[in-house]
CSV table of C-alpha atoms and ligand atoms in Angstrom, one decimal:
chain,number,residue,atom,x,y,z
A,1,MET,CA,103.3,118.0,107.5
A,2,SER,CA,100.5,115.5,106.7
A,3,ILE,CA,97.6,115.5,104.1
A,4,ARG,CA,94.8,117.6,103.7
A,5,CYS,CA,92.3,114.0,103.4
A,6,GLU,CA,88.7,115.1,102.9
A,7,GLN,CA,85.0,113.8,103.1
A,8,SER,CA,82.9,116.1,101.3
A,9,PRO,CA,82.7,116.2,97.6
A,10,ASP,CA,81.3,119.6,98.5
A,11,GLU,CA,84.8,120.6,100.5
A,12,VAL,CA,86.7,119.1,97.3
A,13,SER,CA,85.1,120.0,94.5
A,14,ARG,CA,85.6,124.1,96.4
A,15,VAL,CA,89.6,123.1,96.5
A,16,VAL,CA,90.0,122.0,93.0
A,17,ARG,CA,87.5,125.0,91.2
A,18,CYS,CA,90.5,127.0,94.0
A,19,TRP,CA,93.5,125.8,92.8
A,20,GLN,CA,92.2,125.6,89.3
A,21,ARG,CA,91.0,130.1,89.5
A,22,GLY,CA,95.0,130.4,90.1
A,23,GLY,CA,95.5,129.1,87.1
A,24,GLY,CA,97.2,125.8,88.1
A,25,SER,CA,96.3,122.2,86.0
A,26,VAL,CA,95.0,120.0,89.2
A,27,GLY,CA,95.4,115.6,88.4
A,28,LEU,CA,92.9,113.2,89.3
A,29,VAL,CA,93.9,109.7,90.4
A,30,PRO,CA,91.3,107.1,91.4
A,31,THR,CA,92.5,104.3,93.9
A,32,MET,CA,90.4,102.0,96.4
A,33,GLY,CA,93.5,102.2,99.0
A,34,ALA,CA,95.4,99.4,99.6
A,35,LEU,CA,97.8,101.8,97.5
A,36,HIS,CA,101.3,100.0,96.0
A,37,GLU,CA,104.1,101.6,93.8
A,38,GLY,CA,101.9,100.6,91.0
A,39,HIS,CA,99.6,103.7,92.8
A,40,LEU,CA,102.1,105.3,93.0
A,41,SER,CA,103.7,105.7,89.7
A,42,LEU,CA,100.4,107.7,88.7
A,43,VAL,CA,100.4,110.0,91.8
A,44,ARG,CA,104.0,110.5,90.6
A,45,ALA,CA,103.2,111.3,87.1
A,46,SER,CA,100.1,113.4,88.4
A,47,VAL,CA,103.0,114.8,90.4
A,48,ALA,CA,105.0,115.5,87.6
A,49,GLU,CA,102.3,116.9,85.3
A,50,CYS,CA,100.3,118.8,87.2
A,51,GLU,CA,100.6,121.7,89.8
A,52,ARG,CA,98.2,120.1,91.9
A,53,THR,CA,97.6,116.3,92.6
A,54,VAL,CA,94.4,114.5,94.1
A,55,VAL,CA,93.9,111.0,94.5
A,56,SER,CA,91.1,109.3,95.2
A,57,ILE,CA,90.6,106.7,97.9
A,58,PHE,CA,86.8,104.8,98.2
A,59,LEU,CA,85.9,101.0,98.3
A,60,ASN,CA,84.1,101.0,95.3
A,61,PRO,CA,80.9,99.1,96.3
A,62,THR,CA,78.8,99.6,93.4
A,63,GLN,CA,82.5,97.8,91.1
A,64,PHE,CA,81.7,93.5,92.7
A,65,SER,CA,79.2,91.5,92.7
A,66,PRO,CA,77.3,89.1,96.0
A,67,GLY,CA,80.6,87.0,97.2
A,68,GLU,CA,83.1,89.2,95.7
A,69,ASP,CA,85.9,90.2,98.0
A,70,LEU,CA,83.9,93.3,98.7
A,71,GLU,CA,85.3,92.4,102.6
A,72,ARG,CA,87.8,91.5,102.8
A,73,TYR,CA,89.6,94.1,100.7
A,74,PRO,CA,92.9,95.7,102.8
A,75,ARG,CA,91.3,99.2,104.1
A,76,ARG,CA,95.2,101.6,105.7
A,77,LEU,CA,93.8,104.5,105.5
A,78,GLU,CA,96.4,106.2,107.7
A,79,GLU,CA,99.5,104.6,105.7
A,80,ASP,CA,98.1,105.2,102.5
A,81,CYS,CA,97.6,108.8,103.1
A,82,ARG,CA,101.1,108.7,104.5
A,83,VAL,CA,102.9,107.8,101.5
A,84,LEU,CA,100.4,109.9,99.5
A,85,GLY,CA,102.0,112.6,101.4
A,86,GLU,CA,105.6,111.0,100.9
A,87,ALA,CA,104.8,111.3,96.9
A,88,GLY,CA,103.5,115.1,96.4
A,89,ALA,CA,100.1,114.5,96.4
A,90,ASP,CA,97.9,117.8,97.6
A,91,LEU,CA,94.8,116.7,98.5
A,92,VAL,CA,93.4,113.2,99.6
A,93,PHE,CA,89.2,112.8,99.0
A,94,CYS,CA,88.4,109.4,101.2
A,95,PRO,CA,85.0,109.4,101.1
A,96,ALA,CA,81.8,107.9,102.6
A,97,GLU,CA,80.1,105.4,101.1
A,98,GLN,CA,77.0,107.0,102.3
A,99,THR,CA,77.8,110.0,100.8
A,100,MET,CA,78.6,108.8,97.4
A,101,TYR,CA,75.8,106.4,97.6
A,102,PRO,CA,72.9,108.2,99.8
A,103,PRO,CA,69.4,107.0,100.2
A,104,GLY,CA,67.7,107.1,97.0
A,105,PHE,CA,70.2,106.4,94.1
A,106,CYS,CA,69.6,105.3,91.3
A,107,THR,CA,71.5,106.8,88.3
A,108,TYR,CA,74.4,105.7,87.3
A,109,VAL,CA,76.8,104.9,83.3
A,110,VAL,CA,75.7,102.3,80.9
A,111,GLN,CA,78.5,101.3,79.2
A,112,GLU,CA,77.4,98.9,75.8
A,113,GLY,CA,79.4,96.7,73.8
A,114,LEU,CA,82.3,96.8,75.7
A,115,PRO,CA,82.4,95.7,79.0
A,116,GLU,CA,80.6,92.4,77.9
A,117,ARG,CA,83.9,91.5,76.8
A,118,LEU,CA,87.3,90.7,79.0
A,119,CYS,CA,86.6,91.4,82.3
A,120,GLY,CA,83.2,92.2,82.1
A,121,ALA,CA,81.4,89.1,81.0
A,122,PHE,CA,82.9,87.6,84.2
A,123,ARG,CA,82.2,90.1,86.7
A,124,PRO,CA,78.5,91.3,85.6
A,125,GLY,CA,77.5,95.0,86.4
A,126,HIS,CA,81.4,95.9,87.5
A,127,PHE,CA,81.5,98.1,84.9
A,128,ARG,CA,78.9,99.5,84.8
A,129,GLY,CA,79.9,100.7,88.8
A,130,VAL,CA,83.1,101.2,87.9
A,131,LEU,CA,82.0,103.9,84.9
A,132,THR,CA,79.8,105.7,87.9
A,133,VAL,CA,81.9,106.2,90.3
A,134,VAL,CA,84.9,107.6,87.7
A,135,MET,CA,81.7,109.8,86.4
A,136,LYS,CA,81.0,111.0,90.3
A,137,LEU,CA,84.6,111.6,90.4
A,138,PHE,CA,85.2,113.6,87.5
A,139,GLN,CA,82.1,116.2,88.5
A,140,VAL,CA,83.4,115.8,92.3
A,141,ALA,CA,87.4,117.1,91.5
A,142,PRO,CA,86.3,118.5,87.8
A,143,ALA,CA,90.7,117.6,86.5
A,144,GLN,CA,92.1,118.6,83.7
A,145,ARG,CA,93.9,115.5,84.0
A,146,ALA,CA,93.3,112.1,85.2
A,147,TYR,CA,95.2,109.3,85.6
A,148,PHE,CA,95.0,105.4,85.5
A,149,GLY,CA,96.9,101.7,85.1
A,150,ARG,CA,97.0,100.0,82.0
A,151,LYS,CA,97.2,96.5,84.4
A,152,ASP,CA,93.2,97.1,85.0
A,153,PHE,CA,93.6,97.5,80.6
A,154,GLN,CA,89.8,96.6,79.5
A,155,GLN,CA,88.6,99.4,82.4
A,156,SER,CA,91.4,102.5,80.9
A,157,VAL,CA,89.8,101.3,77.6
A,158,LEU,CA,86.1,102.1,79.0
A,159,ILE,CA,86.6,105.1,80.9
A,160,ARG,CA,88.5,106.6,77.5
A,161,ARG,CA,85.4,105.9,75.7
A,162,MET,CA,83.0,107.5,78.7
A,163,ALA,CA,84.9,110.5,78.3
A,164,GLU,CA,85.1,111.2,74.9
A,165,ASP,CA,81.0,109.6,74.5
A,166,LEU,CA,80.0,112.1,77.6
A,167,ASN,CA,82.3,115.3,77.2
A,168,VAL,CA,84.0,115.2,80.0
A,169,PRO,CA,86.6,117.7,79.7
A,170,VAL,CA,89.5,115.4,80.8
A,171,GLU,CA,92.6,114.7,79.6
A,172,VAL,CA,92.5,110.5,80.5
A,173,ARG,CA,96.3,109.6,81.1
A,174,VAL,CA,97.4,105.4,80.6
A,175,MET,CA,100.0,104.6,82.4
A,176,PRO,CA,103.1,101.7,82.4
A,177,THR,CA,102.0,98.5,84.9
A,178,VAL,CA,104.2,98.2,87.3
A,179,ARG,CA,105.6,94.3,88.1
A,180,GLU,CA,107.7,92.6,90.9
A,181,LYS,CA,111.1,91.4,89.8
A,182,ASP,CA,110.3,87.8,88.8
A,183,GLY,CA,106.6,89.8,86.5
A,184,LEU,CA,103.6,89.8,88.9
A,185,ALA,CA,101.9,92.6,87.8
A,186,MET,CA,102.0,94.5,91.5
A,187,SER,CA,98.0,94.6,92.5
A,188,SER,CA,96.3,95.0,96.3
A,189,ARG,CA,94.8,91.3,95.7
A,190,ASN,CA,98.6,89.8,95.3
A,191,GLU,CA,98.1,90.3,98.9
A,192,TYR,CA,95.8,86.6,99.4
A,193,LEU,CA,97.9,84.8,97.2
A,194,THR,CA,99.6,82.3,99.6
A,195,ALA,CA,103.5,81.5,99.2
A,196,GLU,CA,102.7,78.6,96.7
A,197,GLN,CA,100.4,80.5,94.6
A,198,ARG,CA,102.4,83.4,95.2
A,199,ARG,CA,105.0,81.7,93.4
A,200,GLN,CA,103.1,80.4,90.5
A,201,ALA,CA,101.1,83.7,89.8
A,202,VAL,CA,103.8,84.7,88.3
A,203,CYS,CA,101.7,82.5,85.0
A,204,LEU,CA,99.9,85.6,83.6
A,205,TYR,CA,103.2,87.1,83.0
A,206,GLU,CA,105.1,84.2,81.2
A,207,ALA,CA,102.4,83.3,79.1
A,208,LEU,CA,102.4,86.8,77.9
A,209,ALA,CA,105.5,87.3,78.0
A,210,ALA,CA,106.1,83.8,76.2
A,211,ALA,CA,103.3,84.4,73.4
A,212,ARG,CA,105.1,88.1,72.8
A,213,ARG,CA,108.5,86.3,72.5
A,214,LEU,CA,107.0,84.3,69.3
A,215,PHE,CA,105.2,86.9,67.8
A,216,ARG,CA,109.1,89.1,68.2
A,217,LYS,CA,109.6,85.2,65.8
A,218,GLY,CA,107.4,86.4,63.6
A,219,GLU,CA,104.1,85.0,65.0
A,220,ARG,CA,101.2,86.4,63.3
A,221,SER,CA,98.1,83.6,63.5
A,222,SER,CA,96.7,84.6,67.3
A,223,GLU,CA,96.0,81.1,67.5
A,224,ARG,CA,99.6,79.6,67.2
A,225,LEU,CA,99.7,82.9,70.0
A,226,LEU,CA,96.7,82.3,72.6
A,227,GLY,CA,97.8,77.9,72.2
A,228,LYS,CA,101.2,78.9,74.3
A,229,MET,CA,99.5,81.3,76.1
A,230,ARG,CA,97.7,78.6,76.7
A,231,GLU,CA,100.2,75.7,76.6
A,232,VAL,CA,102.2,78.3,79.8
A,233,VAL,CA,98.8,79.2,82.7
A,234,ALA,CA,98.7,75.2,82.4
A,235,GLY,CA,102.1,74.1,83.2
A,236,PHE,CA,101.3,75.4,87.0
A,237,PRO,CA,98.9,73.9,88.4
A,238,ALA,CA,97.7,76.5,91.3
A,239,ALA,CA,97.1,78.3,88.8
A,240,ARG,CA,92.7,78.2,86.5
A,241,ALA,CA,93.1,80.5,83.5
A,242,GLN,CA,89.6,82.4,83.2
A,243,TYR,CA,89.8,84.0,80.3
A,244,VAL,CA,93.2,84.2,77.4
A,245,GLU,CA,91.8,86.6,74.4
A,246,ILE,CA,94.0,88.7,72.0
A,247,VAL,CA,92.2,91.9,70.8
A,248,ASP,CA,91.7,95.3,69.6
A,249,PRO,CA,93.2,97.8,71.8
A,250,ASP,CA,90.3,100.3,70.1
A,251,THR,CA,87.6,97.8,70.2
A,252,LEU,CA,88.3,94.7,73.2
A,253,GLN,CA,87.5,92.2,69.1
A,254,PRO,CA,89.7,89.5,69.0
A,255,VAL,CA,91.4,89.4,66.4
A,256,ARG,CA,92.6,86.3,64.2
A,257,GLN,CA,96.3,88.2,62.9
A,258,VAL,CA,98.1,90.2,65.0
A,259,GLY,CA,99.8,93.0,65.0
A,260,GLU,CA,102.2,95.3,67.0
A,261,ASP,CA,99.3,97.5,69.2
A,262,SER,CA,96.8,93.9,69.5
A,263,VAL,CA,97.4,92.9,73.3
A,264,GLY,CA,97.5,90.2,75.3
A,265,ALA,CA,94.9,90.1,78.2
A,266,LEU,CA,93.7,86.8,80.5
A,267,ALA,CA,92.3,86.6,83.9
A,268,VAL,CA,94.1,83.9,86.0
A,269,CYS,CA,92.0,82.5,89.5
A,270,LEU,CA,94.8,80.6,92.0
A,271,GLY,CA,92.1,79.4,94.2
A,272,GLU,CA,89.8,82.0,95.4
A,273,VAL,CA,92.1,84.6,93.8
A,274,ARG,CA,90.8,86.4,90.2
A,275,LEU,CA,94.0,88.1,89.0
A,276,ILE,CA,93.9,89.8,85.0
A,277,ASP,CA,97.3,91.3,83.3
A,278,ASN,CA,97.9,92.2,79.6
A,279,MET,CA,100.5,94.2,77.2
A,280,PRO,CA,100.1,94.8,73.9
A,281,PHE,CA,102.9,92.8,71.5
A,282,GLY,CA,104.7,96.0,70.5
A,283,GLU,CA,106.4,98.7,71.9
A,284,CYS,CA,105.3,97.6,75.6
A,285,PRO,CA,107.1,100.1,78.8
A,286,ASP,CA,106.4,98.1,82.0
A,287,ILE,CA,107.9,98.8,84.6
A,288,PHE,CA,110.2,96.1,86.9
A,289,LEU,CA,110.1,96.8,90.4
A,290,GLY,CA,114.1,96.4,91.1
A,291,ARG,CA,115.4,95.0,87.7
A,292,ASP,CA,118.3,96.4,86.4
A,293,SER,CA,116.9,98.7,83.4
B,1,LIG,P1,92.5,100.1,92.0
B,1,LIG,O1,93.2,100.9,93.5
B,1,LIG,O2,93.4,98.8,91.7
B,1,LIG,O3,91.0,100.4,91.9
B,1,LIG,O4,94.1,100.9,91.4
B,1,LIG,C1,93.9,102.6,91.4
B,1,LIG,C2,94.5,102.6,90.1
B,1,LIG,O5,96.2,102.0,89.9
B,1,LIG,C3,93.6,102.5,88.4
B,1,LIG,O6,93.6,103.0,87.7
B,1,LIG,C4,94.6,101.0,88.0
B,1,LIG,O7,95.0,100.9,87.1
B,1,LIG,C5,96.2,101.1,88.8
B,1,LIG,N1,96.7,100.7,89.0
B,1,LIG,C6,96.9,99.3,89.7
B,1,LIG,N2,97.8,97.9,89.5
B,1,LIG,C7,99.3,98.9,88.7
B,1,LIG,C8,99.9,98.6,88.8
B,1,LIG,N3,100.9,96.8,89.5
B,1,LIG,N4,100.2,99.5,87.5
B,1,LIG,C9,99.7,100.4,87.4
B,1,LIG,N5,99.0,100.5,87.8
B,1,LIG,C10,97.9,99.4,88.5
């Protein structure tokens, strides 16, 4: 049976409220489409934990700066709907751009401090766009739980903060990063990589894993752990590090002494393709596709 795909926010709100009146819990999984196993892991978590699951597919223009990859971002709604049906989702919300941002739209969610760190320093306005669209999705589909990937670590921290600060009655669930067998975090942007760039894209994971190994041997100096991460990336000639940081998981401020909950995070450009990754130094429940655990 094919999954229901709905463009109208009013209709999605009606359906969600109707499910809730019936006593069922609802999970929301916001995405920009071009779905892969990382997205599907969120959908499966929602299906397991909630009676109903709504997945939004919306390529949100306000989180892209001019010159970024909005135009070439992969789009395949039909295929996405098929895999969502198989994964057990109940409803796809796929609004048109003009529906989300009609003429005259001028209200945004602006957070202070946190969006200036990490990726935000290199993508001005990005998190304003992300938080605005996620807040709108929370209004349209007022789910009890919303599912986000740890892969976009800063995004998950900001969304949690926004929900708390603005009293949104939603439980923000942040799920493990799904990785390819060699460790590359799954991302719709991996499709842009040439074969050689793909081989070298493993540098993000290798850098994080090397720093973690040093940490487990007792190293606690962020300077030395950062040095190791930079050294690993420098060993991949196609890769150019945009930032390499070790931060506090709540404030996103750099730490001097690294603890279990500190997070290593980096952004690397391979040609025109910008990839990000992160990992905590303590327990890390990442999922590796195709690896025997
Ligand atoms: P996007 O379509 O890139 O906006 O991603 C939609 C959601 O999927 C976000 O919450 C992402 O953090 C999450 N996501 C993307 N890639 C992965 C991954 N490799 N593992 C887990 N979650 C992911």
